[in-house]
Short mmCIF file of C-alpha atoms and ligand atoms in Angstrom, two decimals:
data_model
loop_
_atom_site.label_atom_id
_atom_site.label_comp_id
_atom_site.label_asym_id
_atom_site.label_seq_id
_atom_site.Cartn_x
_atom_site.Cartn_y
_atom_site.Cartn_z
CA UNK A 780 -12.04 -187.25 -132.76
CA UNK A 781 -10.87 -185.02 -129.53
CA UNK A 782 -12.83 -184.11 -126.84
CA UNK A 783 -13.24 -180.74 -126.28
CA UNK A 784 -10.99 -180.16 -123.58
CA UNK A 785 -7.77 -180.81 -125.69
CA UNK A 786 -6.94 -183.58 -123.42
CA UNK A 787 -5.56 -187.59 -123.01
CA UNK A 788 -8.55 -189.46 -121.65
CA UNK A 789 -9.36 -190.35 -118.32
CA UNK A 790 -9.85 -194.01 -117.21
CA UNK A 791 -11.47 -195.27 -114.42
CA UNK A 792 -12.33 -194.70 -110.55
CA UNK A 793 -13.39 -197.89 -108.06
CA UNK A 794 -14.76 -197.92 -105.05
CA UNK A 795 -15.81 -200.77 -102.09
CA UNK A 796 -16.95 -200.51 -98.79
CA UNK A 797 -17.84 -203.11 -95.65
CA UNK A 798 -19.29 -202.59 -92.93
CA UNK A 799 -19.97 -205.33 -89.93
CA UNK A 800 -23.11 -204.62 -89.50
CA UNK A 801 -25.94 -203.15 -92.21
CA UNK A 802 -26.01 -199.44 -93.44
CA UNK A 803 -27.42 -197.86 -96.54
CA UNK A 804 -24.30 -198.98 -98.67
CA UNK A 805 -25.71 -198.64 -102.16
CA UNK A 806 -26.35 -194.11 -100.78
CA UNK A 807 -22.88 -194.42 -99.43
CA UNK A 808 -21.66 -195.83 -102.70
CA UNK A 809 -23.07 -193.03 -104.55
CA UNK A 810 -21.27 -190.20 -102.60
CA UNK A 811 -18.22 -192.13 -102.53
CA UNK A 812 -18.58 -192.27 -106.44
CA UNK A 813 -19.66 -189.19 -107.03
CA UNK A 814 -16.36 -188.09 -105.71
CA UNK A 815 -14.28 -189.51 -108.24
CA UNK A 816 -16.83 -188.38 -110.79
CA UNK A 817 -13.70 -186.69 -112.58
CA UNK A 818 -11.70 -190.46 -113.41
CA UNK A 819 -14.44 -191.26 -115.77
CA UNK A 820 -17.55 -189.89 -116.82
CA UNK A 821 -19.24 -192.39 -119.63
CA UNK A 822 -20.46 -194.71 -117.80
CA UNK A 823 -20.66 -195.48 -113.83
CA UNK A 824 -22.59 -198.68 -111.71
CA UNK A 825 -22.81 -200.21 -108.57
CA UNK A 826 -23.06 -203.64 -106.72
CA UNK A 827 -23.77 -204.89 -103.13
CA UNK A 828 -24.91 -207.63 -101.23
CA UNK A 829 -28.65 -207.37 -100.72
CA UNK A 830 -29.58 -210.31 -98.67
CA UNK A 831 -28.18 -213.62 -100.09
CA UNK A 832 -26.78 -212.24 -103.31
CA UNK A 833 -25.18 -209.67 -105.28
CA UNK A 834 -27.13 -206.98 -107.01
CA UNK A 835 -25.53 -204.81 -109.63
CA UNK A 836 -27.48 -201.98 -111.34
CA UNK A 837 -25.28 -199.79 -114.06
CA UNK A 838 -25.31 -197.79 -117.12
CA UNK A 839 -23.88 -195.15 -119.50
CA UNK A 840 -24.14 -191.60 -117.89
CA UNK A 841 -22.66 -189.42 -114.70
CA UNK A 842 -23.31 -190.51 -111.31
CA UNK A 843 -25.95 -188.15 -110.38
CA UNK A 844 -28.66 -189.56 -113.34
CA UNK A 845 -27.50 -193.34 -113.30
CA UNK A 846 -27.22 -193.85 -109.55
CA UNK A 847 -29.63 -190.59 -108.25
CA UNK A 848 -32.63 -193.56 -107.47
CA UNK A 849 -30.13 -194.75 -104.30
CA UNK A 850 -30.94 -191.90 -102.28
CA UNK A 851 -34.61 -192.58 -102.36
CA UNK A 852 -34.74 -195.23 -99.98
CA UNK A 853 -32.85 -197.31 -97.33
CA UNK A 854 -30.90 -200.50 -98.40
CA UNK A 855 -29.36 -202.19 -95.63
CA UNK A 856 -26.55 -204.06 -96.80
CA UNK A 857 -22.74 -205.04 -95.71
CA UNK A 858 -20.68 -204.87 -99.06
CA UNK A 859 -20.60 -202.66 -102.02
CA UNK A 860 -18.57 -201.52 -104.78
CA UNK A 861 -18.51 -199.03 -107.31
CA UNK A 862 -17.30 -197.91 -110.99
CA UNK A 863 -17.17 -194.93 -112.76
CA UNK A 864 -15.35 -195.32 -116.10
CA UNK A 865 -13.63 -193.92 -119.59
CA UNK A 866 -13.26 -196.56 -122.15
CA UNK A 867 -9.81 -197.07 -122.58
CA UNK A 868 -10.57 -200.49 -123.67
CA UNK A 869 -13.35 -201.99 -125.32
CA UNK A 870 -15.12 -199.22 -126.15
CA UNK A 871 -18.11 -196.96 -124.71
CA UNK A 872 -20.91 -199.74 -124.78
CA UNK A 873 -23.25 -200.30 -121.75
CA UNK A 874 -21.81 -204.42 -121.54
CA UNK A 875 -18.82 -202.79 -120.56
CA UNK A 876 -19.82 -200.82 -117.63
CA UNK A 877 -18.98 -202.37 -114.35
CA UNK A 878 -19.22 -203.26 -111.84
CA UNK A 879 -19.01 -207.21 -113.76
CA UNK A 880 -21.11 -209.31 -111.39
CA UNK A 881 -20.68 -212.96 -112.42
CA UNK A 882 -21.57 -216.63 -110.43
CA UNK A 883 -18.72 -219.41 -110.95
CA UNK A 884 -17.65 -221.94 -109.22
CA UNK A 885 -16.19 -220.12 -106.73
CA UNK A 886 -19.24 -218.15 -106.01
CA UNK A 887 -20.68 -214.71 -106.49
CA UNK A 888 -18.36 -212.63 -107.79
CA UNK A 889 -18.81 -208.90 -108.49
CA UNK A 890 -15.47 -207.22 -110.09
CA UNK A 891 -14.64 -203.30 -110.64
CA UNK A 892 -11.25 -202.75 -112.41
CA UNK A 893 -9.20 -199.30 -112.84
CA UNK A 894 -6.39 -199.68 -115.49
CA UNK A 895 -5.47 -201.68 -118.50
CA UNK A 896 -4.17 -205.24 -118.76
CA UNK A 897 -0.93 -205.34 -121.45
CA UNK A 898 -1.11 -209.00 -122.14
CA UNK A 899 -4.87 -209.23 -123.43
CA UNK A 900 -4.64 -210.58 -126.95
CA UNK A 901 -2.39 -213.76 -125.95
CA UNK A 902 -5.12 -214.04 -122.77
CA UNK A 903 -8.16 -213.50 -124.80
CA UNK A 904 -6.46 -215.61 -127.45
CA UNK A 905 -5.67 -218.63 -125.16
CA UNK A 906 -9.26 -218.57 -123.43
CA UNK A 907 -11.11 -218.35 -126.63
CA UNK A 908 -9.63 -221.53 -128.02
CA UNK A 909 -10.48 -223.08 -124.45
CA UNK A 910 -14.19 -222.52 -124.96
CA UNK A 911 -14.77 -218.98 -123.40
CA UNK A 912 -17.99 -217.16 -124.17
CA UNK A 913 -17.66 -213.21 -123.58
CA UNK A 914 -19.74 -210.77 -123.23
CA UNK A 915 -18.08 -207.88 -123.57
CA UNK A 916 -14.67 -206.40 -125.30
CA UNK A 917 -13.59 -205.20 -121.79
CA UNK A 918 -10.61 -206.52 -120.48
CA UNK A 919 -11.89 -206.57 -116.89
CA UNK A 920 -14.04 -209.71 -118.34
CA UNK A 921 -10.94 -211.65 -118.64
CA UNK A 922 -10.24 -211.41 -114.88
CA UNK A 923 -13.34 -213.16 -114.11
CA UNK A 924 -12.91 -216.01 -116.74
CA UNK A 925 -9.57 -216.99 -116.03
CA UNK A 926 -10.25 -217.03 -112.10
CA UNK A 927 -13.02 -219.03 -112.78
CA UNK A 928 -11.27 -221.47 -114.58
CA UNK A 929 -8.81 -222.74 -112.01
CA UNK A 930 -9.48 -225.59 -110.24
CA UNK A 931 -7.77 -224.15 -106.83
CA UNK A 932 -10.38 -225.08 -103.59
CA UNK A 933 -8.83 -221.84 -101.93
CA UNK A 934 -9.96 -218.71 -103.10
CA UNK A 935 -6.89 -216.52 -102.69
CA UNK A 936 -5.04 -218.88 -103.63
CA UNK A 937 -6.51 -218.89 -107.14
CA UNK A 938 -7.16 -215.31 -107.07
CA UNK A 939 -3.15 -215.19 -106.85
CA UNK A 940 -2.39 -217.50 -109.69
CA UNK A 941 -5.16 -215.44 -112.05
CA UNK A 942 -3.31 -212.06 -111.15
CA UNK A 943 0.27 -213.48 -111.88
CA UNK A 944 -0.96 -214.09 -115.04
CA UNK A 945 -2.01 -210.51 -115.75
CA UNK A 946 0.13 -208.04 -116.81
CA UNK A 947 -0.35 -204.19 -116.63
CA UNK A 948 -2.31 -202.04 -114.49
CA UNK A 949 -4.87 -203.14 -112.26
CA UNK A 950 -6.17 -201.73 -109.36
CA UNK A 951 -9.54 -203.72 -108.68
CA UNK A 952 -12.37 -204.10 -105.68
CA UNK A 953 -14.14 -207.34 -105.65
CA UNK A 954 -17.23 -208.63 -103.82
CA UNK A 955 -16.42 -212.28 -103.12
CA UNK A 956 -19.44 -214.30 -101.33
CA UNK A 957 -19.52 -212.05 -98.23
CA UNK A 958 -16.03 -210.80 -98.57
CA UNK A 959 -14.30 -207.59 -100.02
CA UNK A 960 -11.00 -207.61 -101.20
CA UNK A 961 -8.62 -204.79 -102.97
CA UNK A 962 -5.79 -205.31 -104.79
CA UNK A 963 -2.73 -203.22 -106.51
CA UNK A 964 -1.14 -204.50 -109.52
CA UNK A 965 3.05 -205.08 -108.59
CA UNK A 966 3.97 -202.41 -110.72
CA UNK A 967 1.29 -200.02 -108.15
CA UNK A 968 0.32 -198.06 -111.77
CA UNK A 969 -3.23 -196.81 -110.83
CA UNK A 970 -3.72 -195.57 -107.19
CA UNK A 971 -5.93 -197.33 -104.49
CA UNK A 972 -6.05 -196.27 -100.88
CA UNK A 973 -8.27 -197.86 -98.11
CA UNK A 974 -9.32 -196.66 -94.61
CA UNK A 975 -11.55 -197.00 -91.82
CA UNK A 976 -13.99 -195.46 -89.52
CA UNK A 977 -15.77 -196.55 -87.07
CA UNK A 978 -15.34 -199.91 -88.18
CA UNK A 979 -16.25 -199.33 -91.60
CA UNK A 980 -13.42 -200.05 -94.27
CA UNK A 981 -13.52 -198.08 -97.81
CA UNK A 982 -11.62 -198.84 -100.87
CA UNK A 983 -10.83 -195.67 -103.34
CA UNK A 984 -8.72 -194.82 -106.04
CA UNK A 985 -8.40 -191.31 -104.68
CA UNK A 986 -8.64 -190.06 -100.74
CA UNK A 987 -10.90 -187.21 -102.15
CA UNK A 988 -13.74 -189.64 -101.65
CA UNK A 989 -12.40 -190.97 -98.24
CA UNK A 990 -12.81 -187.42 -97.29
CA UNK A 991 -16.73 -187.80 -98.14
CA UNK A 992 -16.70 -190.12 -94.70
CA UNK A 993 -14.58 -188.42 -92.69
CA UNK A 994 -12.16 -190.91 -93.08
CA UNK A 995 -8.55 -189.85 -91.92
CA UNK A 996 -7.18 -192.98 -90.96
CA UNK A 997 -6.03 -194.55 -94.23
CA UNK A 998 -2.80 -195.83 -96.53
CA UNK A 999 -2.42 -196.65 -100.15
CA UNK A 1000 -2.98 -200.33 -100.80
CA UNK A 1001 1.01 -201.77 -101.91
CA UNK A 1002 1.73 -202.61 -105.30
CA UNK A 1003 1.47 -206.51 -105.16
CA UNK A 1004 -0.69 -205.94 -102.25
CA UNK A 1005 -4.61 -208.00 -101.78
CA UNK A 1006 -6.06 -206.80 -98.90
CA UNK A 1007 -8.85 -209.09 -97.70
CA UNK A 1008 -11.91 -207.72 -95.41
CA UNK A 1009 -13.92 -209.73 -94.01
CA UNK A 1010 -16.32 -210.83 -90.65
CA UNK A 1011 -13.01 -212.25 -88.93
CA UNK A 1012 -11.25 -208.75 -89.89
CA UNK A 1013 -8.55 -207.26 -92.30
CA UNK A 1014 -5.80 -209.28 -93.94
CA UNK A 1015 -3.33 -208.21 -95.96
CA UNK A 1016 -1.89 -210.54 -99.03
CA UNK A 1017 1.50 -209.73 -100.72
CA UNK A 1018 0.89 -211.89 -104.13
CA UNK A 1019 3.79 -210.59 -105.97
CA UNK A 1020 7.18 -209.38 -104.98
CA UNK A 1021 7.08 -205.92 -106.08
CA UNK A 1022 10.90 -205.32 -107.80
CA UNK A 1023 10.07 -202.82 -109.95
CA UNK A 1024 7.55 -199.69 -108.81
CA UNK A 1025 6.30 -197.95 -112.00
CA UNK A 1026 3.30 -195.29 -110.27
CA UNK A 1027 1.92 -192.90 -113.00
CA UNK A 1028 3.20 -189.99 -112.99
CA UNK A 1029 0.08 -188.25 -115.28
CA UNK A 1030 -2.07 -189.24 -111.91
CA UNK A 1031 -0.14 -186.17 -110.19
CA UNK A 1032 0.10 -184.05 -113.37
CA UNK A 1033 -3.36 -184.08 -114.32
CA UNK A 1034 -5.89 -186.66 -113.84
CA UNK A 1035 -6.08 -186.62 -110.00
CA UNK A 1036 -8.16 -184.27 -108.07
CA UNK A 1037 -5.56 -181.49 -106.62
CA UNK A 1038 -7.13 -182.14 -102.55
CA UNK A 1039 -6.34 -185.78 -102.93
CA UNK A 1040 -3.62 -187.47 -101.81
CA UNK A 1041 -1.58 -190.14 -104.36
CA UNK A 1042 1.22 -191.90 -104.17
CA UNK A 1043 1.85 -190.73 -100.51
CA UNK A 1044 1.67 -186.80 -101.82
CA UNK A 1045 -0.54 -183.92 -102.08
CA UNK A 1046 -1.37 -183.66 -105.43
CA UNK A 1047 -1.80 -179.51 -105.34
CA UNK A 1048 1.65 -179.41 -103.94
CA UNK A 1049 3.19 -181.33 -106.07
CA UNK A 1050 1.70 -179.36 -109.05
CA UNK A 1051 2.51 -176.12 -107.32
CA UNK A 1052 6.59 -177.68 -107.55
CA UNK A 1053 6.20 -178.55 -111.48
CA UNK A 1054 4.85 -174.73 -111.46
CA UNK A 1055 7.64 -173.46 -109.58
CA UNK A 1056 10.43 -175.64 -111.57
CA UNK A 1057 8.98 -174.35 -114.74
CA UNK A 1058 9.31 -170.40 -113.13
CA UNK A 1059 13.01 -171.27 -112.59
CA UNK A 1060 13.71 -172.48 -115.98
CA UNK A 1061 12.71 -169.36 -117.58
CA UNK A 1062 14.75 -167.38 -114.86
CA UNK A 1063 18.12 -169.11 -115.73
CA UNK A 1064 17.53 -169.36 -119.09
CA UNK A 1065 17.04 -165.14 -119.29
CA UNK A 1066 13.16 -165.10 -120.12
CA UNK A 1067 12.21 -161.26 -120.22
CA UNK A 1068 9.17 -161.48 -118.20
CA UNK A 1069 5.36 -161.21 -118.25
CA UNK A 1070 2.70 -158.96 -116.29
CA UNK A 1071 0.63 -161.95 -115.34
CA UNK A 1072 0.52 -165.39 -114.59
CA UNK A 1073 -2.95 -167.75 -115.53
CA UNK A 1074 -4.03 -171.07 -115.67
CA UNK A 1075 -6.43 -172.75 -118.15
CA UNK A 1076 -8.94 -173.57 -115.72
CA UNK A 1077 -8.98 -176.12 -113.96
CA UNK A 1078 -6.32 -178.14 -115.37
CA UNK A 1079 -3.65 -175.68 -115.05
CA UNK A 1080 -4.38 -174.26 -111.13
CA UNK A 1081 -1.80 -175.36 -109.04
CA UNK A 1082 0.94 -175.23 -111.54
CA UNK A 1083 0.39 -171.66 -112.44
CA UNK A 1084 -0.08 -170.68 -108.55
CA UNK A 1085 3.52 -171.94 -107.79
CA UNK A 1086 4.28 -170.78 -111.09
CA UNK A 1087 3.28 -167.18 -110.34
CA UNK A 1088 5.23 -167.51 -106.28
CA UNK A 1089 8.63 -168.72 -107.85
CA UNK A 1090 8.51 -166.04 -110.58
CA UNK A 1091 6.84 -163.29 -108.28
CA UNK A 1092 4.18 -162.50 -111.26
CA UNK A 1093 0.78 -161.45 -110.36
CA UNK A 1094 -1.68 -164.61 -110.39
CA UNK A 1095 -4.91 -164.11 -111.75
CA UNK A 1096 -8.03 -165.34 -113.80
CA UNK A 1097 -7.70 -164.22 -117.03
CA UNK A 1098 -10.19 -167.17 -118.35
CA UNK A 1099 -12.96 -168.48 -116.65
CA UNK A 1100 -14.67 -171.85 -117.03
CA UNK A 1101 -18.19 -172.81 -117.57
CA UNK A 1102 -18.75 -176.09 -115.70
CA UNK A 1103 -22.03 -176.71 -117.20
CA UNK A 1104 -20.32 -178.28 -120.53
CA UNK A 1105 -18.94 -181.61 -118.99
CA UNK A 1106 -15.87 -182.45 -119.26
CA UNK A 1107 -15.83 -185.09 -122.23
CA UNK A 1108 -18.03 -184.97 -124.64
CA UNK A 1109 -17.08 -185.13 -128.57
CA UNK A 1110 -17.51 -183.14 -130.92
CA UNK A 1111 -17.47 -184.33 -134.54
CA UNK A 1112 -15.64 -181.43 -136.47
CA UNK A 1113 -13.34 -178.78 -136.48
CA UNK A 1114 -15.86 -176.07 -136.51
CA UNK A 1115 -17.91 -177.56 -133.45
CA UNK A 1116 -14.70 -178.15 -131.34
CA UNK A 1117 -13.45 -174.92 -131.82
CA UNK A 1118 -17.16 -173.74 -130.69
CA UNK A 1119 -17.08 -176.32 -127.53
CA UNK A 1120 -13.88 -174.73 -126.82
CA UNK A 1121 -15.43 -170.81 -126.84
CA UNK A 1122 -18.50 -172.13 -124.93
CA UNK A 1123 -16.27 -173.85 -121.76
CA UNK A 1124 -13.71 -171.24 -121.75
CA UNK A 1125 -14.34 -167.05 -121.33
CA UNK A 1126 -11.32 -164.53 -121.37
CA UNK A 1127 -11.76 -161.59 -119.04
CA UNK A 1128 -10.82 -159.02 -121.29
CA UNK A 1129 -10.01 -156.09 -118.51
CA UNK A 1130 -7.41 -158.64 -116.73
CA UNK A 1131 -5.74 -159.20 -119.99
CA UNK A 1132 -6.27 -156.69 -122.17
CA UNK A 1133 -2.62 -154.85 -122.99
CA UNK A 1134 -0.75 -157.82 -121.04
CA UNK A 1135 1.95 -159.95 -121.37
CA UNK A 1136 0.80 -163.58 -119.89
CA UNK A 1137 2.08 -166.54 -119.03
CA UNK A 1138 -0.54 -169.37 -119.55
CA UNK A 1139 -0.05 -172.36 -117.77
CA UNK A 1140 -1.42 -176.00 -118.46
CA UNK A 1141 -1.05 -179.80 -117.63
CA UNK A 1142 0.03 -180.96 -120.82
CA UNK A 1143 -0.50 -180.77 -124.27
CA UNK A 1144 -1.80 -183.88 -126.94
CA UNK A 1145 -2.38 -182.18 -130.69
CA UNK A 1146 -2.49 -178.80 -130.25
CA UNK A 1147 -6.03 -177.76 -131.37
CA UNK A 1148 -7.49 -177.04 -128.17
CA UNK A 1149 -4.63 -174.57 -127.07
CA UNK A 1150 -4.29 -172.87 -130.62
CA UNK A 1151 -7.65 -172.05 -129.68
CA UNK A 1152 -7.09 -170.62 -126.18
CA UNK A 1153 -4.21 -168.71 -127.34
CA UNK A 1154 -6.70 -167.36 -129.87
CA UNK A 1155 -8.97 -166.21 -127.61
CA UNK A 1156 -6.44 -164.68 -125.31
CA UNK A 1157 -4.76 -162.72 -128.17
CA UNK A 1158 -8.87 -161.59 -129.03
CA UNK A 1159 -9.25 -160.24 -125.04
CA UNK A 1160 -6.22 -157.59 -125.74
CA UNK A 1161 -3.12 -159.48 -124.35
CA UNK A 1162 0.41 -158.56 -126.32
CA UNK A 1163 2.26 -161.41 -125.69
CA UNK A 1164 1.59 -164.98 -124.51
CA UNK A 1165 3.99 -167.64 -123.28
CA UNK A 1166 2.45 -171.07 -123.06
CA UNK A 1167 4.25 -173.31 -120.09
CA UNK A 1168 3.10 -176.83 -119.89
CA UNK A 1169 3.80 -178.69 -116.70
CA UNK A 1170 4.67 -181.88 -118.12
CA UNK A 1171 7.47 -183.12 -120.81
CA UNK A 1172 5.82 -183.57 -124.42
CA UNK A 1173 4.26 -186.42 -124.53
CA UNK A 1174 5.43 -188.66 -127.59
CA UNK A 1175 3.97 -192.18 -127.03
CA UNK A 1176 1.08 -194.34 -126.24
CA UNK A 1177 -0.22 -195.96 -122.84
CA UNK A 1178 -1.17 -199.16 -122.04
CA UNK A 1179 -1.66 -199.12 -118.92
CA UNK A 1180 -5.28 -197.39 -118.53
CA UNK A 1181 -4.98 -194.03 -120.53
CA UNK A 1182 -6.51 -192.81 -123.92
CA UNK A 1183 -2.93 -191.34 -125.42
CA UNK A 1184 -3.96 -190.50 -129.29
CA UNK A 1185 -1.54 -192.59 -131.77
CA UNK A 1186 2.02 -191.18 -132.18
CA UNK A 1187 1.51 -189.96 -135.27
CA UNK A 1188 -1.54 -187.34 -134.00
CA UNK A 1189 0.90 -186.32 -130.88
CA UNK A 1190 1.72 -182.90 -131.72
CA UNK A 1191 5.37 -183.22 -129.77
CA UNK A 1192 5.99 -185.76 -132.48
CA UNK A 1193 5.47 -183.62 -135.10
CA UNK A 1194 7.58 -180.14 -134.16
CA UNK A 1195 9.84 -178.80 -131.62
CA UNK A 1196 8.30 -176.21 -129.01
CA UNK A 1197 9.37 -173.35 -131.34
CA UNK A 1198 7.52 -174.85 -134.24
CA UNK A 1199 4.70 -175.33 -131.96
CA UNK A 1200 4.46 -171.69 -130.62
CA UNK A 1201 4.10 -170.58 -134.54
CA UNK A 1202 1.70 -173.54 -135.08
CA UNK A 1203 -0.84 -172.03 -132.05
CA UNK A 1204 0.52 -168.50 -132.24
CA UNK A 1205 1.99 -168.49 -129.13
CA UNK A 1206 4.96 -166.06 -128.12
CA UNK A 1207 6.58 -168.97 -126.84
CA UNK A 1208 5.80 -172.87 -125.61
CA UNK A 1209 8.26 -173.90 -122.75
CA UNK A 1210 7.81 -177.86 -121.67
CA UNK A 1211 9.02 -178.69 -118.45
CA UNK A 1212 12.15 -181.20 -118.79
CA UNK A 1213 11.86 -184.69 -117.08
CA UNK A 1214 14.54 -184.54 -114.90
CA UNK A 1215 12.68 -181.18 -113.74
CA UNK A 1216 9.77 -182.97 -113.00
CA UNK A 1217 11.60 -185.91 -111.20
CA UNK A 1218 13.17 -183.16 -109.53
CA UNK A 1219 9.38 -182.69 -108.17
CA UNK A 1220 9.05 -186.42 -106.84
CA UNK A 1221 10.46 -187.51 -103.35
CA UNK A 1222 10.81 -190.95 -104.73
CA UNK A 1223 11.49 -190.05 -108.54
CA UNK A 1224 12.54 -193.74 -109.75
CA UNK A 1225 9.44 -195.02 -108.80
CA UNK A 1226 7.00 -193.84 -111.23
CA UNK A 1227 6.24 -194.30 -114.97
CA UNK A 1228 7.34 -191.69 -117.87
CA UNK A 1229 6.71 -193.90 -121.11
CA UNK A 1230 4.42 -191.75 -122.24
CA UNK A 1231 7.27 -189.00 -122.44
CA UNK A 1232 10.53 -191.64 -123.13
CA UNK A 1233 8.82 -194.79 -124.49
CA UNK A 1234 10.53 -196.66 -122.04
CA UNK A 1235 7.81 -198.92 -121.08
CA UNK A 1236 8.52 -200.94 -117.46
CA UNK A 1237 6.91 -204.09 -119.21
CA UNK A 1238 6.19 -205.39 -122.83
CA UNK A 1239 3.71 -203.98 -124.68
CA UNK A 1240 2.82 -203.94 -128.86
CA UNK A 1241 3.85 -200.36 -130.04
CA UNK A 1242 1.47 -200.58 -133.56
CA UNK A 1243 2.18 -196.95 -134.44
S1 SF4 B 68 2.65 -194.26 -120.00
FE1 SF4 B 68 2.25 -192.18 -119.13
S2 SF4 B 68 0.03 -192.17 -118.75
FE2 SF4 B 68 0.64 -194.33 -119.03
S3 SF4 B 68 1.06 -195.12 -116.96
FE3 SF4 B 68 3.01 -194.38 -117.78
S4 SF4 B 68 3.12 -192.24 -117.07
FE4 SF4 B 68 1.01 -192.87 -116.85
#
């Protein structure tokens, strides 16, 4: 199975908000949401305080038809937070949407989780034989059962123990009786920034849907970092001594929206660099040229824009993109992907026609999806294409909250890029080189590569 845009899988996007005295949170919630629309599109839900309890109301779709009955009607309320959500783990089943909304002994509890945890089977494992009943295959669900089980009176204090426990990537919002609180694994994997206005403090994974408020006053949450926001204000937790900062890189090759902000930098900038390290590669190693420089849409944008400045090529649109497909959906066979394919992406046959292009995307995972492109670029007229791909090949898994096909179905792990470029009948495939992209990065030792080097910053069970 592949969805139709070629691509790894998205994971999740979270979202909380408090306010000190009562707006429509559950409308805000939706906005804010519909923002990060793009981290996960299978199924998305909400929860908030209304009155003396927490509501939740969830389910498998998009924003707009799950969550379009909020802007009906006023709901005052203090607290909120949101999901939207790719199942990495556990599968696409409607008892793993979140937000999970649970009551323990430590209260209400309503949880929303972006990442994966590495250590599940020994937790599951260990809670299982102590009696746990769960609901779903999710490993957000683990969170809540652990926490629930320790026998702390302080609340932080056993929210701290649970998340020493947990390894991996978490980035999570959590109602907790009338407090919100978001936290950053130690390793800082998935993004989460949080800002105010006007009193009002929102959690995101991504500023894009800070923006929604008008919110310019903000920072990332710190990996190891609670931050706890309550009636007698903001405090902020370190719960773990962050010694080893392991940020995903793929957030700021591909899965982030290019006018957010991650990891402390613009994400269209930084893909304009990968563009422009790629343009200088092919300079010094002698590359003959092109006419014209395009992205596949939308994926491949920025890099092909600083692509096209460093090589001083023409940028243009020689494909356009039908946004009325989605982004995810599956299709079954060969036939019907290579159909999806033709029906999200249109060649413009006068910019291309007699050209010699440069194409320029993310990344690449097994090769169908741009054999196809390259097809239909070669159909419009062009002579010669040159596929650039502004990431390293990718060669292994992820555990930490992205759908990375098996090792064996990774194309990089199956031919070299001139193997490749007869495989999709490219002119050429060009990859850019890690130390080019660290070359990218301001702070290049912090982030994660595994995906590209297998050099995972914690342990995880390779099976493939
Ligand atoms: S393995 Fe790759 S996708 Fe996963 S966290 Fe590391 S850089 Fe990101």
């Amino acid at each position: 199975m592949e969805t139709c845009d070629g691509k790894i899988g998205h994971f999740c996007g979270v979202i909380g908000i408090y306010s000190p005295s009562e707006i429509n949170i559950p409308e805000k919630l939706f906005f804010l949401l519909f923002a990060l629309q793009h981290r996960g599109q299978e199924s998305c839900g909400i929860a908030y305080r209304k009155n003396d309890r927490i509501v939740a109301y969830k389910d498998l779709g998009m924003v707009s038809t799950v969550l379009g009955r909020y802007l009906s009607e006023d709901r005052p309320s203090r607290i909120g937070i949101g999901h939207v959500r790719y199942s990495t783990s556990g599968g696409n089943k409607l008892e793993n949407a979140q937000p999970m909304v649970v009551s323990c002994n430590k209260g209400e509890i309503a949880l929303a989780h972006n990442g994966n945890i590495s250590n599940t089977e020994e937790l599951k494992a260990m809670l299982f034989a102590e009696g746990s009943i769960f609901q779903s295959t999710s490993d957000t669900e683990l969170i809540l059962h652990y926490l629930s089980r320790l026998r702390w009176k302080d609340f932080t204090g056993a929210l701290t123990e649970t998340l020493l426990r947990f390894e991996g990537a978490y980035s999570l919002v959590m109602i907790w009786n009338q407090t919100l609180i978001g936290i950053r694994d130690p390793f800082g994997f998935r993004p989460l920034y949080y800002g105010t206005k006007d009193g009002v403090t929102v959690f995101a994974s991504e500023t894009c849907a800070l923006d929604i408020l008008q919110i310019t006053d903000y920072r990332g949450v710190e990996p190891g970092e609670m931050i706890i926001v309550d009636d007698s204000g903001t405090r902020s937790i370190h719960f773990a001594k962050s010694e080893k900062i392991r940020q995903c890189v793929f957030e700021l090759i591909y899965f982030a929206r290019p006018d957010s902000h991650i990891f402390g930098h613009s994400v269209h900038l930084v893909r304009k660099h990968m563009g422009a390290a790629l343009a200088r590669h092919d300079r010094e190693s002698g590359f003959s040229g092109a006419d014209l420089v395009l992205p596949v849409p939308d994926s491949g944008n920025s890099a092909a824009l600083g692509y096209a400045e460093e090589a001083g090529i023409p940028f243009d649109l020689g494909l356009t993109r039908n946004h009325y497909t989605g982004r995810s959906f599956i299709m079954p066979t060969p036939g019907q992907r290579e159909l999806a394919v033709r029906m999200k992406l249109h060649p413009i046959r006068d910019i291309l026609e007699g050209k010699r292009v440069i194409l320029v995307d993310d990344s690449l995972v097994r090769g169908t999806t741009s054999r196809i492109i390259v097809e239909l670029i070669r159909e419009a007229g062009a002579r010669e294409v040159h596929l650039r791909l502004s990431s390293p090949e990718i060669k292994w898994p992820c555990f930490f909250g992205i759908d990375i096909p098996t090792r064996q179905e990774l194309i990089s792990n199956q031919m070299d890029p001139q193997a490749l470029a007869r495989h999709i009948g490219a002119d050429s495939v060009r990859f850019l080189e890690e130390r080019q992209l660290c070359g990218c990065l301001p702070e290049a030792g912090d982030f994660c590569y595994a995906c590209f080097n297998g050099d995972y910053p914690c342990k995880v069970k390779i099976q493939n």
